[in-house]
Each structure stands twice: as structure tokens, then as C-alpha cells.
Amino acid sequence: GMASIAGTSSMASEGGVGSVLADIMVSNNEDEVLARNGHLPASRIRRVALKDVLVDTGALTLCLPERLIAELGLPLKRRVSSATAAGVIETAVHDHATVAVAGREGVFECLALPDGARPLLGLAPLEMLGLQPDVAKQNLRLLPDDTRDTYIIA
């Protein structure tokens, strides 16, 4: 199936009018489970703090450059063809990325972008965590928890 990733939406104009940016923490959920079960020191959990990540509702999920995916050690789930502004590209879907943003946290798939591409926070994490981009205020609005039975307690 074709997945739309980077650069296809109107919000993806870098730093342009209507960009919403967010600071996020991405960590390896497999590491977190090992640490929780006492098999890995918490200090060894692979995680990356990312500042000013572009919130892009035209992207399906979290999109990270391959270098960051390798640094996090996220396992490969499957390969897909993706439609981008530059045409159809082959890309990889990785799994077990814990995303913490605006005080909420969940585990999501992550699409690989070419190195040098800008990380994107796409629709799935926003929907699951009850976050809505507010273009006027250029930030993420937290929807009330009670509207979100899928909300994952950290």
C-alpha cells in the first residue's frame, strides 16, 4: 500500500506560516520493557530528545531520519512504497518507538526518512494522545483525557 509521508501536506512548508513545532522525546520501547523487568539499567535505555519537530498532519506517524532510527535501535517491521513530493520512494517502517510529547506518551510505528530530512510528528501519535495542532497559537492543544479511551498512561 502507498503511504503518504513527508512533504505532501500544506503544513510541511518549513517554518512557514502555520507551522506547529513540538519538543518530543523518542525512546526504544523494547529497552523500556527490559528496564522495567530489571534486565537493563534505566540509564541504558536508548532515547533521543528532539527540539522543534514539525507537526505534520499530512504524515501518517512519526517520521525520523535513518540515522536516528539506528541510534534508537528501532526494529524493522516492513518495507513500503511511499508517495512524497519527490515521487515514490522505498522506505522502511520501524516499530516500538515510544513518543513523549506535551506530557503524554504512547508507542508508535516510525517511518524512515533519508538522512538530512527533518523529523515529522504525524497524525497517529496526535490522534492517540489527544493532541491537536493549533496553527494560530503555533502549539499543540491538549484535548481532555476523558474523550480519549485510547490514551496511554505513562
Tab-separated table of N, CA and C in Angstrom:
chain	number	residue	atom	x	y	z
A	1	GLY	N	0.825	-1.195	0.000
A	1	GLY	CA	0.000	0.000	0.000
A	1	GLY	C	0.863	1.250	0.000
A	2	MET	N	0.323	2.310	-0.559
A	2	MET	CA	1.049	3.571	-0.601
A	2	MET	C	0.791	4.338	0.682
A	3	ALA	N	1.833	4.863	1.267
A	3	ALA	CA	1.680	5.681	2.457
A	3	ALA	C	2.188	7.073	2.123
A	4	SER	N	1.441	8.077	2.523
A	4	SER	CA	1.906	9.433	2.285
A	4	SER	C	2.784	9.842	3.453
A	5	ILE	N	4.024	10.253	3.172
A	5	ILE	CA	4.848	10.709	4.289
A	5	ILE	C	5.215	12.165	4.123
A	6	ALA	N	6.468	12.458	3.977
A	6	ALA	CA	6.929	13.834	4.126
A	6	ALA	C	6.575	14.690	2.926
A	7	GLY	N	6.377	15.959	3.195
A	7	GLY	CA	6.361	16.948	2.143
A	7	GLY	C	5.123	16.965	1.288
A	8	THR	N	4.069	16.260	1.680
A	8	THR	CA	2.882	16.234	0.826
A	8	THR	C	1.804	17.179	1.325
A	9	SER	N	1.940	17.697	2.535
A	9	SER	CA	0.857	18.497	3.083
A	9	SER	C	1.201	19.971	3.095
A	10	SER	N	0.184	20.789	3.239
A	10	SER	CA	0.389	22.230	3.244
A	10	SER	C	1.169	22.671	4.476
A	11	MET	N	1.106	21.870	5.566
A	11	MET	CA	1.793	22.261	6.792
A	11	MET	C	3.291	21.998	6.719
A	12	ALA	N	3.724	21.295	5.706
A	12	ALA	CA	5.120	20.874	5.674
A	12	ALA	C	6.064	21.963	5.175
A	13	SER	N	5.510	23.126	4.853
A	13	SER	CA	6.397	24.219	4.431
A	13	SER	C	7.229	24.631	5.636
A	14	GLU	N	8.524	24.445	5.516
A	14	GLU	CA	9.403	24.533	6.681
A	14	GLU	C	9.382	25.918	7.309
A	15	GLY	N	8.967	25.977	8.567
A	15	GLY	CA	8.990	27.231	9.309
A	15	GLY	C	8.089	28.304	8.709
A	16	GLY	N	7.256	27.941	7.764
A	16	GLY	CA	6.395	28.932	7.116
A	16	GLY	C	5.215	29.284	7.991
A	17	VAL	N	4.292	30.059	7.441
A	17	VAL	CA	3.091	30.424	8.190
A	17	VAL	C	2.328	29.148	8.530
A	18	GLY	N	1.858	29.064	9.760
A	18	GLY	CA	1.050	27.919	10.134
A	18	GLY	C	1.836	26.682	10.510
A	19	SER	N	3.125	26.817	10.781
A	19	SER	CA	3.877	25.660	11.266
A	19	SER	C	3.663	25.497	12.759
A	20	VAL	N	3.413	24.272	13.186
A	20	VAL	CA	3.367	23.958	14.609
A	20	VAL	C	4.573	23.076	14.908
A	21	LEU	N	5.374	23.484	15.884
A	21	LEU	CA	6.574	22.736	16.257
A	21	LEU	C	6.405	22.193	17.669
A	22	ALA	N	6.983	21.047	17.934
A	22	ALA	CA	6.872	20.446	19.264
A	22	ALA	C	8.212	19.845	19.679
A	23	ASP	N	8.494	19.886	20.980
A	23	ASP	CA	9.652	19.184	21.529
A	23	ASP	C	9.187	17.791	21.933
A	24	ILE	N	9.872	16.778	21.458
A	24	ILE	CA	9.464	15.406	21.763
A	24	ILE	C	10.663	14.594	22.255
A	25	MET	N	10.356	13.531	22.994
A	25	MET	CA	11.362	12.556	23.396
A	25	MET	C	10.964	11.233	22.750
A	26	VAL	N	11.894	10.637	22.014
A	26	VAL	CA	11.639	9.329	21.404
A	26	VAL	C	12.554	8.322	22.070
A	27	SER	N	11.999	7.199	22.518
A	27	SER	CA	12.827	6.162	23.127
A	27	SER	C	12.438	4.787	22.588
A	28	ASN	N	13.329	3.827	22.840
A	28	ASN	CA	13.124	2.462	22.372
A	28	ASN	C	12.273	1.719	23.398
A	29	ASN	N	11.041	1.380	23.006
A	29	ASN	CA	10.111	0.738	23.931
A	29	ASN	C	10.581	-0.644	24.368
A	30	GLU	N	11.303	-1.351	23.506
A	30	GLU	CA	11.837	-2.662	23.898
A	30	GLU	C	12.835	-2.495	25.045
A	31	ASP	N	13.670	-1.444	24.964
A	31	ASP	CA	14.597	-1.138	26.056
A	31	ASP	C	13.827	-0.827	27.337
A	32	GLU	N	12.751	-0.057	27.209
A	32	GLU	CA	11.957	0.327	28.385
A	32	GLU	C	11.352	-0.891	29.077
A	33	VAL	N	10.883	-1.845	28.279
A	33	VAL	CA	10.311	-3.074	28.845
A	33	VAL	C	11.394	-3.873	29.572
A	34	LEU	N	12.574	-3.987	28.942
A	34	LEU	CA	13.692	-4.687	29.596
A	34	LEU	C	14.061	-4.011	30.914
A	35	ALA	N	14.103	-2.689	30.910
A	35	ALA	CA	14.455	-1.944	32.126
A	35	ALA	C	13.397	-2.142	33.208
A	36	ARG	N	12.127	-2.117	32.789
A	36	ARG	CA	11.039	-2.293	33.745
A	36	ARG	C	11.118	-3.676	34.403
A	37	ASN	N	11.576	-4.668	33.643
A	37	ASN	CA	11.680	-6.034	34.166
A	37	ASN	C	13.032	-6.326	34.800
A	38	GLY	N	13.859	-5.279	34.934
A	38	GLY	CA	15.130	-5.432	35.636
A	38	GLY	C	16.256	-6.035	34.815
A	39	HIS	N	16.072	-6.130	33.492
A	39	HIS	CA	17.104	-6.746	32.648
A	39	HIS	C	18.047	-5.730	32.026
A	40	LEU	N	17.775	-4.442	32.224
A	40	LEU	CA	18.593	-3.391	31.619
A	40	LEU	C	18.578	-2.198	32.569
A	41	PRO	N	19.746	-1.604	32.868
A	41	PRO	CA	19.731	-0.393	33.693
A	41	PRO	C	18.964	0.716	32.970
A	42	ALA	N	18.176	1.488	33.694
A	42	ALA	CA	17.370	2.553	33.086
A	42	ALA	C	18.243	3.525	32.306
A	43	SER	N	19.490	3.688	32.756
A	43	SER	CA	20.398	4.622	32.078
A	43	SER	C	20.790	4.144	30.683
A	44	ARG	N	20.540	2.855	30.402
A	44	ARG	CA	20.920	2.288	29.096
A	44	ARG	C	19.782	2.336	28.075
A	45	ILE	N	18.614	2.837	28.481
A	45	ILE	CA	17.501	2.967	27.536
A	45	ILE	C	17.910	3.952	26.443
A	46	ARG	N	17.801	3.521	25.191
A	46	ARG	CA	18.168	4.408	24.081
A	46	ARG	C	17.053	5.419	23.859
A	47	ARG	N	17.410	6.710	23.937
A	47	ARG	CA	16.409	7.765	23.736
A	47	ARG	C	17.052	8.999	23.115
A	48	VAL	N	16.232	9.755	22.416
A	48	VAL	CA	16.696	10.964	21.749
A	48	VAL	C	15.692	12.081	22.024
A	49	ALA	N	16.190	13.224	22.499
A	49	ALA	CA	15.343	14.408	22.667
A	49	ALA	C	15.434	15.243	21.391
A	50	LEU	N	14.288	15.584	20.825
A	50	LEU	CA	14.255	16.356	19.582
A	50	LEU	C	13.502	17.662	19.806
A	51	LYS	N	14.140	18.763	19.462
A	51	LYS	CA	13.515	20.078	19.625
A	51	LYS	C	12.917	20.541	18.300
A	52	ASP	N	11.820	21.282	18.385
A	52	ASP	CA	11.213	21.910	17.204
A	52	ASP	C	10.924	20.919	16.082
A	53	VAL	N	10.288	19.802	16.448
A	53	VAL	CA	9.868	18.826	15.440
A	53	VAL	C	8.605	19.360	14.757
A	54	LEU	N	8.577	19.301	13.440
A	54	LEU	CA	7.424	19.792	12.689
A	54	LEU	C	6.235	18.848	12.867
A	55	VAL	N	5.113	19.400	13.317
A	55	VAL	CA	3.874	18.634	13.418
A	55	VAL	C	3.219	18.684	12.044
A	56	ASP	N	3.055	17.520	11.424
A	56	ASP	CA	2.569	17.456	10.045
A	56	ASP	C	1.428	16.453	9.943
A	57	THR	N	0.201	16.967	9.866
A	57	THR	CA	-0.959	16.075	9.814
A	57	THR	C	-1.081	15.370	8.466
A	58	GLY	N	-0.231	15.761	7.507
A	58	GLY	CA	-0.179	15.039	6.232
A	58	GLY	C	0.692	13.803	6.300
A	59	ALA	N	1.439	13.651	7.403
A	59	ALA	CA	2.258	12.449	7.609
A	59	ALA	C	1.468	11.481	8.477
A	60	LEU	N	1.642	10.182	8.236
A	60	LEU	CA	0.844	9.183	8.949
A	60	LEU	C	1.243	9.037	10.408
A	61	THR	N	2.538	9.059	10.664
A	61	THR	CA	3.004	8.758	12.005
A	61	THR	C	4.307	9.519	12.252
A	62	LEU	N	5.069	9.076	13.211
A	62	LEU	CA	6.382	9.666	13.442
A	62	LEU	C	7.286	9.328	12.259
A	63	CYS	N	8.025	10.334	11.751
A	63	CYS	CA	8.988	10.114	10.670
A	63	CYS	C	10.343	10.609	11.141
A	64	LEU	N	11.340	9.735	11.112
A	64	LEU	CA	12.686	10.099	11.577
A	64	LEU	C	13.724	9.731	10.532
A	65	PRO	N	14.810	10.521	10.442
A	65	PRO	CA	15.908	10.121	9.560
A	65	PRO	C	16.524	8.794	10.009
A	66	GLU	N	17.014	8.049	9.048
A	66	GLU	CA	17.549	6.696	9.320
A	66	GLU	C	18.604	6.698	10.414
A	67	ARG	N	19.435	7.745	10.458
A	67	ARG	CA	20.495	7.836	11.463
A	67	ARG	C	19.925	7.776	12.886
A	68	LEU	N	18.802	8.484	13.111
A	68	LEU	CA	18.183	8.482	14.443
A	68	LEU	C	17.536	7.140	14.754
A	69	ILE	N	16.943	6.525	13.737
A	69	ILE	CA	16.331	5.204	13.926
A	69	ILE	C	17.403	4.184	14.325
A	70	ALA	N	18.560	4.283	13.685
A	70	ALA	CA	19.670	3.383	14.016
A	70	ALA	C	20.179	3.650	15.433
A	71	GLU	N	20.279	4.929	15.788
A	71	GLU	CA	20.737	5.315	17.128
A	71	GLU	C	19.795	4.762	18.203
A	72	LEU	N	18.494	4.769	17.897
A	72	LEU	CA	17.485	4.267	18.842
A	72	LEU	C	17.378	2.744	18.807
A	73	GLY	N	17.903	2.125	17.742
A	73	GLY	CA	17.819	0.670	17.610
A	73	GLY	C	16.402	0.168	17.405
A	74	LEU	N	15.572	0.942	16.702
A	74	LEU	CA	14.173	0.523	16.489
A	74	LEU	C	14.117	-0.605	15.469
A	75	PRO	N	13.416	-1.705	15.803
A	75	PRO	CA	13.391	-2.851	14.889
A	75	PRO	C	12.611	-2.563	13.602
A	76	LEU	N	13.078	-3.151	12.510
A	76	LEU	CA	12.400	-3.028	11.219
A	76	LEU	C	11.131	-3.866	11.237
A	77	LYS	N	10.029	-3.275	10.799
A	77	LYS	CA	8.770	-4.011	10.750
A	77	LYS	C	8.456	-4.465	9.324
A	78	ARG	N	8.510	-3.539	8.376
A	78	ARG	CA	8.256	-3.886	6.976
A	78	ARG	C	8.755	-2.758	6.078
A	79	ARG	N	8.889	-3.076	4.784
A	79	ARG	CA	9.254	-2.058	3.794
A	79	ARG	C	8.011	-1.641	3.024
A	80	VAL	N	7.915	-0.357	2.707
A	80	VAL	CA	6.751	0.145	1.985
A	80	VAL	C	7.198	1.114	0.886
A	81	SER	N	6.301	1.321	-0.087
A	81	SER	CA	6.492	2.395	-1.063
A	81	SER	C	5.726	3.602	-0.559
A	82	SER	N	6.354	4.761	-0.570
A	82	SER	CA	5.729	5.963	-0.047
A	82	SER	C	5.683	7.048	-1.108
A	83	ALA	N	4.560	7.742	-1.164
A	83	ALA	CA	4.437	8.883	-2.064
A	83	ALA	C	4.985	10.112	-1.367
A	84	THR	N	5.947	10.763	-1.985
A	84	THR	CA	6.478	12.016	-1.438
A	84	THR	C	6.424	13.070	-2.534
A	85	ALA	N	6.758	14.298	-2.145
A	85	ALA	CA	6.809	15.383	-3.122
A	85	ALA	C	7.806	15.056	-4.224
A	86	ALA	N	8.828	14.253	-3.880
A	86	ALA	CA	9.869	13.910	-4.848
A	86	ALA	C	9.521	12.659	-5.664
A	87	GLY	N	8.311	12.155	-5.516
A	87	GLY	CA	7.928	10.941	-6.227
A	87	GLY	C	7.842	9.758	-5.275
A	88	VAL	N	7.706	8.553	-5.819
A	88	VAL	CA	7.553	7.357	-4.991
A	88	VAL	C	8.923	6.877	-4.528
A	89	ILE	N	9.067	6.670	-3.223
A	89	ILE	CA	10.329	6.148	-2.695
A	89	ILE	C	10.056	4.875	-1.896
A	90	GLU	N	11.056	4.012	-1.851
A	90	GLU	CA	11.005	2.850	-0.976
A	90	GLU	C	11.429	3.302	0.413
A	91	THR	N	10.675	2.951	1.425
A	91	THR	CA	11.110	3.306	2.766
A	91	THR	C	10.776	2.182	3.733
A	92	ALA	N	11.237	2.329	4.959
A	92	ALA	CA	11.089	1.275	5.953
A	92	ALA	C	10.200	1.765	7.082
A	93	VAL	N	9.358	0.853	7.576
A	93	VAL	CA	8.556	1.128	8.762
A	93	VAL	C	9.206	0.408	9.938
A	94	HIS	N	9.509	1.147	10.988
A	94	HIS	CA	10.082	0.573	12.196
A	94	HIS	C	9.043	0.603	13.303
A	95	ASP	N	9.316	-0.135	14.362
A	95	ASP	CA	8.323	-0.372	15.399
A	95	ASP	C	8.882	0.013	16.764
A	96	HIS	N	8.010	0.063	17.756
A	96	HIS	CA	8.417	0.194	19.163
A	96	HIS	C	9.086	1.529	19.489
A	97	ALA	N	8.590	2.616	18.860
A	97	ALA	CA	9.076	3.947	19.211
A	97	ALA	C	8.138	4.553	20.251
A	98	THR	N	8.649	4.777	21.450
A	98	THR	CA	7.861	5.498	22.451
A	98	THR	C	8.033	6.987	22.203
A	99	VAL	N	6.917	7.691	22.060
A	99	VAL	CA	6.938	9.136	21.835
A	99	VAL	C	6.325	9.820	23.046
A	100	ALA	N	7.096	10.709	23.671
A	100	ALA	CA	6.580	11.531	24.766
A	100	ALA	C	6.506	12.965	24.260
A	101	VAL	N	5.328	13.555	24.353
A	101	VAL	CA	5.119	14.925	23.872
A	101	VAL	C	4.013	15.570	24.697
A	102	ALA	N	4.248	16.785	25.126
A	102	ALA	CA	3.246	17.562	25.868
A	102	ALA	C	2.720	16.797	27.084
A	103	GLY	N	3.600	16.025	27.744
A	103	GLY	CA	3.207	15.308	28.951
A	103	GLY	C	2.441	14.024	28.711
A	104	ARG	N	2.296	13.628	27.466
A	104	ARG	CA	1.592	12.374	27.144
A	104	ARG	C	2.544	11.453	26.403
A	105	GLU	N	2.243	10.151	26.445
A	105	GLU	CA	3.196	9.182	25.925
A	105	GLU	C	2.486	7.979	25.320
A	106	GLY	N	3.017	7.473	24.214
A	106	GLY	CA	2.479	6.267	23.599
A	106	GLY	C	3.538	5.617	22.730
A	107	VAL	N	3.227	4.422	22.225
A	107	VAL	CA	4.176	3.656	21.418
A	107	VAL	C	3.646	3.587	19.985
A	108	PHE	N	4.510	3.933	19.030
A	108	PHE	CA	4.059	4.075	17.649
A	108	PHE	C	5.051	3.479	16.663
A	109	GLU	N	4.549	3.269	15.435
A	109	GLU	CA	5.431	2.959	14.322
A	109	GLU	C	6.179	4.226	13.931
A	110	CYS	N	7.283	4.038	13.241
A	110	CYS	CA	8.118	5.156	12.819
A	110	CYS	C	8.557	4.904	11.386
A	111	LEU	N	8.369	5.886	10.527
A	111	LEU	CA	8.801	5.771	9.139
A	111	LEU	C	10.202	6.333	8.970
A	112	ALA	N	11.032	5.626	8.213
A	112	ALA	CA	12.399	6.086	7.955
A	112	ALA	C	12.396	7.144	6.863
A	113	LEU	N	13.114	8.234	7.121
A	113	LEU	CA	13.346	9.274	6.126
A	113	LEU	C	14.833	9.247	5.763
A	114	PRO	N	15.179	9.768	4.581
A	114	PRO	CA	16.605	9.859	4.246
A	114	PRO	C	17.320	10.742	5.266
A	115	ASP	N	18.579	10.435	5.536
A	115	ASP	CA	19.361	11.273	6.454
A	115	ASP	C	19.392	12.705	5.932
A	116	GLY	N	19.296	13.657	6.836
A	116	GLY	CA	19.241	15.058	6.438
A	116	GLY	C	17.823	15.576	6.357
A	117	ALA	N	16.833	14.661	6.261
A	117	ALA	CA	15.431	15.091	6.254
A	117	ALA	C	15.020	15.519	7.662
A	118	ARG	N	14.027	16.369	7.721
A	118	ARG	CA	13.568	16.883	9.004
A	118	ARG	C	12.595	15.897	9.665
A	119	PRO	N	12.769	15.600	10.966
A	119	PRO	CA	11.804	14.731	11.654
A	119	PRO	C	10.394	15.332	11.601
A	120	LEU	N	9.391	14.471	11.508
A	120	LEU	CA	7.996	14.910	11.472
A	120	LEU	C	7.197	14.144	12.507
A	121	LEU	N	6.280	14.843	13.183
A	121	LEU	CA	5.331	14.182	14.069
A	121	LEU	C	3.997	14.148	13.348
A	122	GLY	N	3.577	12.940	12.945
A	122	GLY	CA	2.388	12.794	12.097
A	122	GLY	C	1.113	12.518	12.869
A	123	LEU	N	0.109	12.083	12.118
A	123	LEU	CA	-1.263	12.021	12.618
A	123	LEU	C	-1.504	10.983	13.713
A	124	ALA	N	-0.968	9.767	13.574
A	124	ALA	CA	-1.294	8.688	14.523
A	124	ALA	C	-0.969	9.065	15.975
A	125	PRO	N	0.247	9.559	16.254
A	125	PRO	CA	0.534	9.933	17.648
A	125	PRO	C	-0.377	11.063	18.150
A	126	LEU	N	-0.678	12.034	17.273
A	126	LEU	CA	-1.545	13.147	17.681
A	126	LEU	C	-2.929	12.628	18.063
A	127	GLU	N	-3.483	11.772	17.198
A	127	GLU	CA	-4.820	11.211	17.451
A	127	GLU	C	-4.856	10.390	18.729
A	128	MET	N	-3.885	9.487	18.863
A	128	MET	CA	-3.863	8.587	20.016
A	128	MET	C	-3.664	9.331	21.328
A	129	LEU	N	-2.862	10.381	21.292
A	129	LEU	CA	-2.521	11.081	22.531
A	129	LEU	C	-3.435	12.265	22.798
A	130	GLY	N	-4.386	12.505	21.910
A	130	GLY	CA	-5.334	13.592	22.135
A	130	GLY	C	-4.693	14.961	22.026
A	131	LEU	N	-3.874	15.148	20.985
A	131	LEU	CA	-3.199	16.419	20.759
A	131	LEU	C	-3.666	17.009	19.431
A	132	GLN	N	-3.924	18.299	19.437
A	132	GLN	CA	-4.418	18.951	18.236
A	132	GLN	C	-3.530	20.151	17.904
A	133	PRO	N	-2.986	20.202	16.685
A	133	PRO	CA	-2.179	21.369	16.344
A	133	PRO	C	-3.046	22.624	16.293
A	134	ASP	N	-2.630	23.654	16.987
A	134	ASP	CA	-3.317	24.941	16.959
A	134	ASP	C	-2.445	25.885	16.130
A	135	VAL	N	-2.833	26.071	14.874
A	135	VAL	CA	-1.995	26.817	13.937
A	135	VAL	C	-1.895	28.287	14.341
A	136	ALA	N	-2.987	28.848	14.871
A	136	ALA	CA	-2.974	30.255	15.279
A	136	ALA	C	-1.965	30.487	16.402
A	137	LYS	N	-1.995	29.606	17.414
A	137	LYS	CA	-1.073	29.750	18.557
A	137	LYS	C	0.269	29.076	18.292
A	138	GLN	N	0.350	28.314	17.184
A	138	GLN	CA	1.561	27.576	16.811
A	138	GLN	C	2.024	26.639	17.924
A	139	ASN	N	1.075	25.948	18.543
A	139	ASN	CA	1.437	24.934	19.546
A	139	ASN	C	0.449	23.772	19.492
A	140	LEU	N	0.652	22.799	20.365
A	140	LEU	CA	-0.251	21.651	20.436
A	140	LEU	C	-1.256	21.869	21.563
A	141	ARG	N	-2.520	21.674	21.240
A	141	ARG	CA	-3.578	21.794	22.237
A	141	ARG	C	-3.870	20.400	22.790
A	142	LEU	N	-3.957	20.291	24.132
A	142	LEU	CA	-4.282	19.005	24.747
A	142	LEU	C	-5.786	18.879	24.845
A	143	LEU	N	-6.320	17.839	24.219
A	143	LEU	CA	-7.748	17.557	24.372
A	143	LEU	C	-7.938	16.871	25.723
A	144	PRO	N	-9.133	17.048	26.336
A	144	PRO	CA	-9.329	16.428	27.663
A	144	PRO	C	-9.179	14.907	27.600
A	145	ASP	N	-8.590	14.343	28.651
A	145	ASP	CA	-8.353	12.893	28.686
A	145	ASP	C	-9.628	12.081	28.549
A	146	ASP	N	-10.734	12.597	29.068
A	146	ASP	CA	-11.937	11.758	29.107
A	146	ASP	C	-12.533	11.531	27.719
A	147	THR	N	-12.044	12.256	26.705
A	147	THR	CA	-12.512	11.990	25.346
A	147	THR	C	-11.653	10.916	24.693
A	148	ARG	N	-10.665	10.399	25.423
A	148	ARG	CA	-9.643	9.554	24.820
A	148	ARG	C	-9.508	8.254	25.593
A	149	ASP	N	-10.300	7.235	25.270
A	149	ASP	CA	-10.096	5.975	25.984
A	149	ASP	C	-8.848	5.251	25.500
A	150	THR	N	-8.249	5.725	24.402
A	150	THR	CA	-7.026	5.106	23.917
A	150	THR	C	-5.792	5.724	24.546
A	151	TYR	N	-5.984	6.756	25.344
A	151	TYR	CA	-4.844	7.464	25.943
A	151	TYR	C	-4.056	6.519	26.834
A	152	ILE	N	-2.741	6.499	26.638
A	152	ILE	CA	-1.887	5.569	27.391
A	152	ILE	C	-1.267	6.292	28.573
A	153	ILE	N	-1.508	5.811	29.769
A	153	ILE	CA	-0.922	6.415	30.963
A	153	ILE	C	0.545	6.061	31.016
A	154	ALA	N	1.390	7.046	31.159
A	154	ALA	CA	2.840	6.807	31.201
A	154	ALA	C	3.210	6.041	32.470
